[in-house]
mmCIF file of C-alpha atoms and ligand atoms in Angstrom:
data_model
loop_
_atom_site.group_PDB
_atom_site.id
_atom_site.type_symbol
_atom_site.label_atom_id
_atom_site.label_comp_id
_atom_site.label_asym_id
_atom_site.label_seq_id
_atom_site.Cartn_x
_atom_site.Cartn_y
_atom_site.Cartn_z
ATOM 1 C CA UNK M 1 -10.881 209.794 -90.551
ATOM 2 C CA UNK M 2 -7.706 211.236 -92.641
ATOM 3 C CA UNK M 3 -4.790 212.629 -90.141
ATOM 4 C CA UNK M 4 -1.633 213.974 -91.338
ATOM 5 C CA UNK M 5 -0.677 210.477 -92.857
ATOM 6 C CA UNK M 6 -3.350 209.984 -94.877
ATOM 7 C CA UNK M 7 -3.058 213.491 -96.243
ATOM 8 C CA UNK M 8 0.736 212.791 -97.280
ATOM 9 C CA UNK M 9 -0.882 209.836 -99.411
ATOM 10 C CA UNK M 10 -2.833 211.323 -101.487
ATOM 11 C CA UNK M 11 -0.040 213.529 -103.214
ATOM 12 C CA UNK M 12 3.291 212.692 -101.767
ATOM 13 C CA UNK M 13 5.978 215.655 -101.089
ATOM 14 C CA UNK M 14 7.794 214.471 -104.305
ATOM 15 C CA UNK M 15 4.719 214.469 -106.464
ATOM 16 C CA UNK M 16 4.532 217.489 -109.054
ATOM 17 C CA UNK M 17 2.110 220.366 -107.841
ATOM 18 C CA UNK M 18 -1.258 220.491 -108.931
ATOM 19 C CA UNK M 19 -0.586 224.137 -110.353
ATOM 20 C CA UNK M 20 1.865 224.813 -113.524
ATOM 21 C CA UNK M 21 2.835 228.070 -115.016
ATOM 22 C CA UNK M 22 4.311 229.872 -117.506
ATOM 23 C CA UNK M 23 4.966 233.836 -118.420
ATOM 24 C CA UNK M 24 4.440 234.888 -114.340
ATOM 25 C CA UNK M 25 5.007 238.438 -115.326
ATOM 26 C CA UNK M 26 3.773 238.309 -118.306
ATOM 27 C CA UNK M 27 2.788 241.786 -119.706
ATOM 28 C CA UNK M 28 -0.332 240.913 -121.741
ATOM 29 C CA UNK M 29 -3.784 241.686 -120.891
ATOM 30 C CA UNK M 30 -5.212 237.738 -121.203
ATOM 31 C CA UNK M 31 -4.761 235.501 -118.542
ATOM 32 C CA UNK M 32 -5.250 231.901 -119.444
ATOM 33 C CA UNK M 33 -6.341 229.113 -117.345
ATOM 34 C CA UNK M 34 -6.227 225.789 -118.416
ATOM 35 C CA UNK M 35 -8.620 223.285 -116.006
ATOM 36 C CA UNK M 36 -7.837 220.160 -118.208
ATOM 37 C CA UNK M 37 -4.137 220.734 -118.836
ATOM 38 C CA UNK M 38 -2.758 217.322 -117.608
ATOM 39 C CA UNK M 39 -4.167 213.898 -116.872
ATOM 40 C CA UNK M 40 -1.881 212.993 -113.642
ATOM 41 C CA UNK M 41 -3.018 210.679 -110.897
ATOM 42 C CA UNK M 42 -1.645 210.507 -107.574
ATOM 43 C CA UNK M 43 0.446 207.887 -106.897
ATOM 44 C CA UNK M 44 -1.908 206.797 -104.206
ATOM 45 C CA UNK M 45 -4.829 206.192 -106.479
ATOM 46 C CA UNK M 46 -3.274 203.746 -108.773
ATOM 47 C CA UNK M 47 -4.800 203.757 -112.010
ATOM 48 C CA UNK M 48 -8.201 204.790 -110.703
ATOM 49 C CA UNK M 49 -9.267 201.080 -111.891
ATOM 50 C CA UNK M 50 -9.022 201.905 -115.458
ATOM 51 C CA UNK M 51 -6.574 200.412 -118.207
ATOM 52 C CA UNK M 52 -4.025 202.989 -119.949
ATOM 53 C CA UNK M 53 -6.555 203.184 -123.214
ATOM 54 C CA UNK M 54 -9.220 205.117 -121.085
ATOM 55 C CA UNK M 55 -6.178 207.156 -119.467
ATOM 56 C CA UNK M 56 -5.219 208.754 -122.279
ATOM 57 C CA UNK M 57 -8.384 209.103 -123.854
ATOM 58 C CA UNK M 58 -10.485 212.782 -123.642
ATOM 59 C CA UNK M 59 -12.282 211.730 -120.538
ATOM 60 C CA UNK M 60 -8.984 211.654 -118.424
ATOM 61 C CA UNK M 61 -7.951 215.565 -119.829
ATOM 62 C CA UNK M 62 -8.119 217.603 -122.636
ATOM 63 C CA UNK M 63 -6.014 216.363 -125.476
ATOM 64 C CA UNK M 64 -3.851 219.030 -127.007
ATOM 65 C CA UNK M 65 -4.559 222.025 -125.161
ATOM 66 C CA UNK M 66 -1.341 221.989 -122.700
ATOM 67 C CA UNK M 67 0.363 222.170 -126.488
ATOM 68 C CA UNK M 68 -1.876 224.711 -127.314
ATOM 69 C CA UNK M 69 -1.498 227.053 -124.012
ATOM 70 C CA UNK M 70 1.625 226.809 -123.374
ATOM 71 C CA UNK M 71 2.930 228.493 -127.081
ATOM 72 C CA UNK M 72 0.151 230.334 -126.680
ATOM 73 C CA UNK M 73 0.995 231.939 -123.232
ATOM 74 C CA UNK M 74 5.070 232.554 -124.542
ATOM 75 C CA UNK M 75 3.879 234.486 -128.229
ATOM 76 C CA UNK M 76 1.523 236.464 -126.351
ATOM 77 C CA UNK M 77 3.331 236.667 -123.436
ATOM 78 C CA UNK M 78 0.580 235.793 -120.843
ATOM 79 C CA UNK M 79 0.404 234.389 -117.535
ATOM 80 C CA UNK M 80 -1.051 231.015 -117.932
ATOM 81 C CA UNK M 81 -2.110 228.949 -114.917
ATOM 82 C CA UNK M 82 -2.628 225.381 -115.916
ATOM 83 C CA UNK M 83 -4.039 222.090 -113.681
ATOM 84 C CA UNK M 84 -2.077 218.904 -114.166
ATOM 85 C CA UNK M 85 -4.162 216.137 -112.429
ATOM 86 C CA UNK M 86 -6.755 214.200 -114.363
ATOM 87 C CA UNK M 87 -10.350 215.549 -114.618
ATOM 88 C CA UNK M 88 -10.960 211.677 -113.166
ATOM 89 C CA UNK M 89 -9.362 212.771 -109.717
ATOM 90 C CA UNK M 90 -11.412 215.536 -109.647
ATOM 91 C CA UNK M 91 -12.559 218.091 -111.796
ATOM 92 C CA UNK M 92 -11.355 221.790 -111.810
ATOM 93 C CA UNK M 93 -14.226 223.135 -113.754
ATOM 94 C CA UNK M 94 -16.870 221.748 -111.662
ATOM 95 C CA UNK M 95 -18.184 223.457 -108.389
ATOM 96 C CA UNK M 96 -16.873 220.787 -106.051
ATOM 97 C CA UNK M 97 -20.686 220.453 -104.537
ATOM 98 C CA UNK M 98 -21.502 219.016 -108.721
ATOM 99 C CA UNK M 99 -22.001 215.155 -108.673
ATOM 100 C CA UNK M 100 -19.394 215.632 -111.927
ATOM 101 C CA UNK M 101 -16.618 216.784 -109.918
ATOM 102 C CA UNK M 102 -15.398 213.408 -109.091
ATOM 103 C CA UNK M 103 -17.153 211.727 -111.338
ATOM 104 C CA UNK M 104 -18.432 208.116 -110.824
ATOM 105 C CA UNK M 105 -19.092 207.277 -115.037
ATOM 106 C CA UNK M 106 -17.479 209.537 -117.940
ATOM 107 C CA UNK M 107 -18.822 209.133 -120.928
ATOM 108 C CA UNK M 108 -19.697 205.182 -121.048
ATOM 109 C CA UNK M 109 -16.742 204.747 -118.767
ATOM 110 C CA UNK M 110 -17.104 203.670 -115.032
ATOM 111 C CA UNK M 111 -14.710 204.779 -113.175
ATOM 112 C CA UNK M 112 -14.031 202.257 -109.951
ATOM 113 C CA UNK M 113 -11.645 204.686 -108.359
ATOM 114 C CA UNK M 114 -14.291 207.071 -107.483
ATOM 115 C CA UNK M 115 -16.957 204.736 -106.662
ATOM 116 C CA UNK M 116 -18.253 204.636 -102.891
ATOM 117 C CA UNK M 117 -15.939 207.186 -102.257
ATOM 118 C CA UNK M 118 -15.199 208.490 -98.584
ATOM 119 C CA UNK M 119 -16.192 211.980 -97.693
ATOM 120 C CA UNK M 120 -13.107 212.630 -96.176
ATOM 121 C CA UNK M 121 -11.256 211.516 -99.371
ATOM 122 C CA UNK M 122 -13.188 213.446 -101.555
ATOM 123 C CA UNK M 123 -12.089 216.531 -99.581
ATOM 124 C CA UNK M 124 -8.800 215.771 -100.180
ATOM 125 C CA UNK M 125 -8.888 215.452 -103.430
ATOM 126 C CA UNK M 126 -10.288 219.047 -103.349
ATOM 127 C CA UNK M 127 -8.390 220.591 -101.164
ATOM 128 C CA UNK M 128 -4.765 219.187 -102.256
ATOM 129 C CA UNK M 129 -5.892 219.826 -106.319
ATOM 130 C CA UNK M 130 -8.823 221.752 -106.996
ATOM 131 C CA UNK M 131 -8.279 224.501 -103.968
ATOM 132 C CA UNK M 132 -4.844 225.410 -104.666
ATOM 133 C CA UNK M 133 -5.454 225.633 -108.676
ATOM 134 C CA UNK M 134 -8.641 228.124 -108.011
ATOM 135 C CA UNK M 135 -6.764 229.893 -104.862
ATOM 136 C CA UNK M 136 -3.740 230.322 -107.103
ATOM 137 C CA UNK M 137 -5.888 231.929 -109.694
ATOM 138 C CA UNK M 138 -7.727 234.133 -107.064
ATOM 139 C CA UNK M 139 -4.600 235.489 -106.086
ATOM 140 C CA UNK M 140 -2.845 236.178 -109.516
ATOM 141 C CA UNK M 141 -6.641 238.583 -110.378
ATOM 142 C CA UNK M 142 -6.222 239.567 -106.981
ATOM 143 C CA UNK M 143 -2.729 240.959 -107.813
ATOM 144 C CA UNK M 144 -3.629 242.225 -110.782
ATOM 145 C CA UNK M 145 -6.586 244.505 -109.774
ATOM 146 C CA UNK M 146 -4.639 245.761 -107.262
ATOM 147 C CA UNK M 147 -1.270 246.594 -109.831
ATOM 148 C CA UNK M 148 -4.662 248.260 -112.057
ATOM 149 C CA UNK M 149 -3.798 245.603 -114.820
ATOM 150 C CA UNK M 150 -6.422 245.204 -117.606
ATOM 151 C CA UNK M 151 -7.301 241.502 -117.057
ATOM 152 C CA UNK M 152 -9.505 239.102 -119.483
ATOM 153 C CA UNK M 153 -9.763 235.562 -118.507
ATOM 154 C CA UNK M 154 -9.902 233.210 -121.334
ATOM 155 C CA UNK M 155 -10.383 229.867 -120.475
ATOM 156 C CA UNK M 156 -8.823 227.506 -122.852
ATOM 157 C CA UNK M 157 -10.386 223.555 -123.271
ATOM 158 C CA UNK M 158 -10.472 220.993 -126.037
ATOM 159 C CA UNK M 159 -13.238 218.635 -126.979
ATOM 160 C CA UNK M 160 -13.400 215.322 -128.204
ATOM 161 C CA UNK M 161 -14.574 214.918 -132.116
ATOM 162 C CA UNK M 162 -17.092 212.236 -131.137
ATOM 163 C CA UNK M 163 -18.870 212.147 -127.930
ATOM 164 C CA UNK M 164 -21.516 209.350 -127.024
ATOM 165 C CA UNK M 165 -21.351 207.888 -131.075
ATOM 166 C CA UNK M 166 -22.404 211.846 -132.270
ATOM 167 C CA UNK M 167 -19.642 213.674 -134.691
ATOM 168 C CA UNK M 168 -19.581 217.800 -134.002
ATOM 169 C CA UNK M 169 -18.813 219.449 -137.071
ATOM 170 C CA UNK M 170 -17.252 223.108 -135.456
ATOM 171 C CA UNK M 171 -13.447 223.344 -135.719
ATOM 172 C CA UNK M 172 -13.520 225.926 -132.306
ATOM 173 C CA UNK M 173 -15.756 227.189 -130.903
ATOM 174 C CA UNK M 174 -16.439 229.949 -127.738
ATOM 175 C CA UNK M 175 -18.310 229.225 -124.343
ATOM 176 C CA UNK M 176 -19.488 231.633 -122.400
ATOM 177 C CA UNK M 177 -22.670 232.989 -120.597
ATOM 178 C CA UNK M 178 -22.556 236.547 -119.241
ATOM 179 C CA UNK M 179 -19.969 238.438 -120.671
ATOM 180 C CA UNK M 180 -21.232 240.511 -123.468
ATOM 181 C CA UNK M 181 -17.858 242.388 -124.481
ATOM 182 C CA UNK M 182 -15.301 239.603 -125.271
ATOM 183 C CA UNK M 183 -17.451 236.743 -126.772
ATOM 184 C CA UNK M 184 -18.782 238.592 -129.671
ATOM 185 C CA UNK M 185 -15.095 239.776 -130.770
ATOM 186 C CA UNK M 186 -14.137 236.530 -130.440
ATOM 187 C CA UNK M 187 -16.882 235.020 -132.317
ATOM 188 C CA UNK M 188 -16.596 238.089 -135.404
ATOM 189 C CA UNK M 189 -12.841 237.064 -135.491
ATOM 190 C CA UNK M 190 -13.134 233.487 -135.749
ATOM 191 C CA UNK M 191 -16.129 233.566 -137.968
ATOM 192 C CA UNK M 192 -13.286 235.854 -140.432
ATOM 193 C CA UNK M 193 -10.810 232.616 -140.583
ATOM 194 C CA UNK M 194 -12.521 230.939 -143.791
ATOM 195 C CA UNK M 195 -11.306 227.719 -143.132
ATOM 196 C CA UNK M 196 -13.488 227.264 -139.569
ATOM 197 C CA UNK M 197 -16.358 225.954 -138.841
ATOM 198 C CA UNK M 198 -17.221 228.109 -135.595
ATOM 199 C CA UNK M 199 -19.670 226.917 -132.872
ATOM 200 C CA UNK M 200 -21.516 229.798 -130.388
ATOM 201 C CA UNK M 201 -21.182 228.163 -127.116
ATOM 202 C CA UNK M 202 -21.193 224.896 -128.668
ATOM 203 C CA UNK M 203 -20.252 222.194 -127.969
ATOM 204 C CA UNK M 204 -20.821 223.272 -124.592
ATOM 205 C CA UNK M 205 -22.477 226.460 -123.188
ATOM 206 C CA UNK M 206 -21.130 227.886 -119.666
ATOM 207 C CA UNK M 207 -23.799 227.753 -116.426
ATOM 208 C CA UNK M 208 -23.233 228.046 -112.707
ATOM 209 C CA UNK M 209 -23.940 224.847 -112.278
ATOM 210 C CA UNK M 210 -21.537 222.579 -114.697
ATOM 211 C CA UNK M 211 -19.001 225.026 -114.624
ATOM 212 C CA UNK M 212 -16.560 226.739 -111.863
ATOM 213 C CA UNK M 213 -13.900 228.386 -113.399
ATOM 214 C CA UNK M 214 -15.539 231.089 -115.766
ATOM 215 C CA UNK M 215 -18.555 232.273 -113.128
ATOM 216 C CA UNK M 216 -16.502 231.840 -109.828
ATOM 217 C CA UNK M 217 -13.158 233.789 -111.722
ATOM 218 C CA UNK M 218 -14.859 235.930 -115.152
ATOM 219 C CA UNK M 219 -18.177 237.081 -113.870
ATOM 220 C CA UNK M 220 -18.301 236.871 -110.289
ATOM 221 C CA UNK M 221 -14.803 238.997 -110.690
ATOM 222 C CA UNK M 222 -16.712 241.539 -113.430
ATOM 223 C CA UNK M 223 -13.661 240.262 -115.624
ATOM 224 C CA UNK M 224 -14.405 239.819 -119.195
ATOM 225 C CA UNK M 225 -14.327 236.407 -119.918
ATOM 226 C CA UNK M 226 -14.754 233.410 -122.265
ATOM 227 C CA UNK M 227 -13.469 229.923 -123.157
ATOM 228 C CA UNK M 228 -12.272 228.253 -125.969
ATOM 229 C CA UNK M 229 -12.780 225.105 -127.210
ATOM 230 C CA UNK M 230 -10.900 223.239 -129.864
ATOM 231 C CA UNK M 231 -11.069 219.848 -131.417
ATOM 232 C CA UNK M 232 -9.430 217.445 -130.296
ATOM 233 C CA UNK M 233 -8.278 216.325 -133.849
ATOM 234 C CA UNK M 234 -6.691 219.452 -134.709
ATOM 235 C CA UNK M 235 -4.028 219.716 -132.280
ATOM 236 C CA UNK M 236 -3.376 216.423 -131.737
ATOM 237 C CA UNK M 237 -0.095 216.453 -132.530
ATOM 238 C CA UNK M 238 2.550 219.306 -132.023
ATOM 239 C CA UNK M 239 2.233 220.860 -135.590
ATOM 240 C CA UNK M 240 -1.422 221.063 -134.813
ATOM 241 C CA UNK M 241 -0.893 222.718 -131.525
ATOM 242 C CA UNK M 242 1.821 225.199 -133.295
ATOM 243 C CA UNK M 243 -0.349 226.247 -136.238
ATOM 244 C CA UNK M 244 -3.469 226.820 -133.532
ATOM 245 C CA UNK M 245 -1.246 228.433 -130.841
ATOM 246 C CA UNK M 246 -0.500 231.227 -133.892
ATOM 247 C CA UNK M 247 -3.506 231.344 -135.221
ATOM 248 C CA UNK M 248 -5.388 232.202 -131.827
ATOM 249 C CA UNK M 249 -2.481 234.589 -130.498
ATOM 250 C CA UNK M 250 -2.902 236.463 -133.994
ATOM 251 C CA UNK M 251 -6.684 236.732 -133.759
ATOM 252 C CA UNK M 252 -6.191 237.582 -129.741
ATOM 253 C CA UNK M 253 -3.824 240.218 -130.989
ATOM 254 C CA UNK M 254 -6.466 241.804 -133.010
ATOM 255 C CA UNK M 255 -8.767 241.398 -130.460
ATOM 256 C CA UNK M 256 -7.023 243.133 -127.846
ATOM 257 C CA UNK M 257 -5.866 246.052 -130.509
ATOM 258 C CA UNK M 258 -9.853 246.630 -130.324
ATOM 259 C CA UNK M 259 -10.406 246.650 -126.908
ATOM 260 C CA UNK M 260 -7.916 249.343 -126.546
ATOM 261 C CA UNK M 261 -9.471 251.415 -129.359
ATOM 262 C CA UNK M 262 -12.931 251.142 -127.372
ATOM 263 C CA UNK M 263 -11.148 252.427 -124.144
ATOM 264 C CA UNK M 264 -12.172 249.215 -122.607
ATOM 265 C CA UNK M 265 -9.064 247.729 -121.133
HETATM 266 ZN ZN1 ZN H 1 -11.808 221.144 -120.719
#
């Protein structure tokens, strides 16, 4: 069993917080999350078993997004709430109940870390990373329903440009599954940029059971909602993160022009 001792190893007192921030008070109507943001271990868990190349590669985070969401969050002045542990340690866009939560192979990639894994350390891992990201977010809607603030989520990932030896051809593209307000705009507005190839919920689509964040915080919450996904190859570096942090506050400007001329935030 894990007492207090073994619950100090997992994420020592000096290790950075699972939850990062930016624009608290932000005045905007979007609140971003941001599941994928880092790709931190605890010190306890080594290197999971897996050499640096696989640690920096898209199945340890989402490459360019913290870029990305953190301009993002400061043009448009919205509250972001970002994760910075690996998706390896466990995943904060997976119910925790998913067999991808803490997942055993990624990709083509084993990952000896997780294999034959405890109970009890599997429920640390959730409740030192994944509990006090989704709590945190709980609380900041919480607040906000109660201050009557318009609130819509947008969830903000980035995909890999290859995945299992397949190329995708979308640029961005908008994941979502009951929200019938936001993911239309969004979709009309990116589908205007000329230059983008624009996928409708590809390359992933949103369901209750691969996914946490958008049903458990958008729909369960009546919020409107959606994600967005970019490629990985476009904001790989910080000019790419710059030019896509301006192009999606411009287009989320626009977007929430029109939901105030419909009444509905
Ligand atoms: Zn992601």
């Amino acid at each position: 069993m894990y007492g207090a001792t073994e619950r100090a190893l997992l994420l020592d007192r000096n290790e950075v917080p699972p939850v990062h921030e930016l624009q608290e008070t932000g005045s905007s109507p979007f609140l971003f999350t941001c599941d994928h943001y880092g790709r931190l271990i605890p010190r306890s868990l080594g290197d999971l078993g897996l050499p640096e190349h696989e640690l920096t590669r898209h199945i340890a985070w989402d490459i360019g997004i913290a870029g990305v969401a953190e301009t993002l969050s400061r043009r448009l002045d919205a509250h972001l709430i970002a994760q910075r542990y690996s998706r390896l340690v466990i995943d904060c866009n997976r119910p925790p109940e998913a067999a991808s939560s803490i997942p055993m192979i990624s990709e083509a990639t084993t990952i000896p870390g997780n294999e034959g894994l405890a109970p009890e350390a599997a429920e640390l891992r959730r409740s030192l990373i994944f509990e006090p990201y989704h709590r945190r977010i709980d609380e900041v809607i919480d607040r906000r329903l109660r201050e009557n603030r318009p609130t819509v989520l947008v969830s903000l990932h980035s995909f890999t440009p290859v995945y299992a030896g397949i190329a995708r051809p979308w640029h961005v593209g908008t994941l979502y599954h009951r929200d019938t307000r936001l993911p239309p705009l969004l979709l009309k507005y990116l589908r205007a940029e000329p230059d983008l190839v624009v996928g409708d919920n590809e390359p992933y689509a949103v369901s209750d059971v691969t996914d946490y964040t958008i049903p458990v915080h958008g729909e369960r919450r009546q919020l409107m909602n959606s994600g967005i996904e970019i490629r990985q190859d476009l904001i790989a570096d910080q000019s790419g993160q710059q030019q896509w942090a301006e192009r999606l506050a411009r287009i989320l400007g626009e977007i929430e022009a029109t939901l105030r001329a419909e009444g509905l935030i």
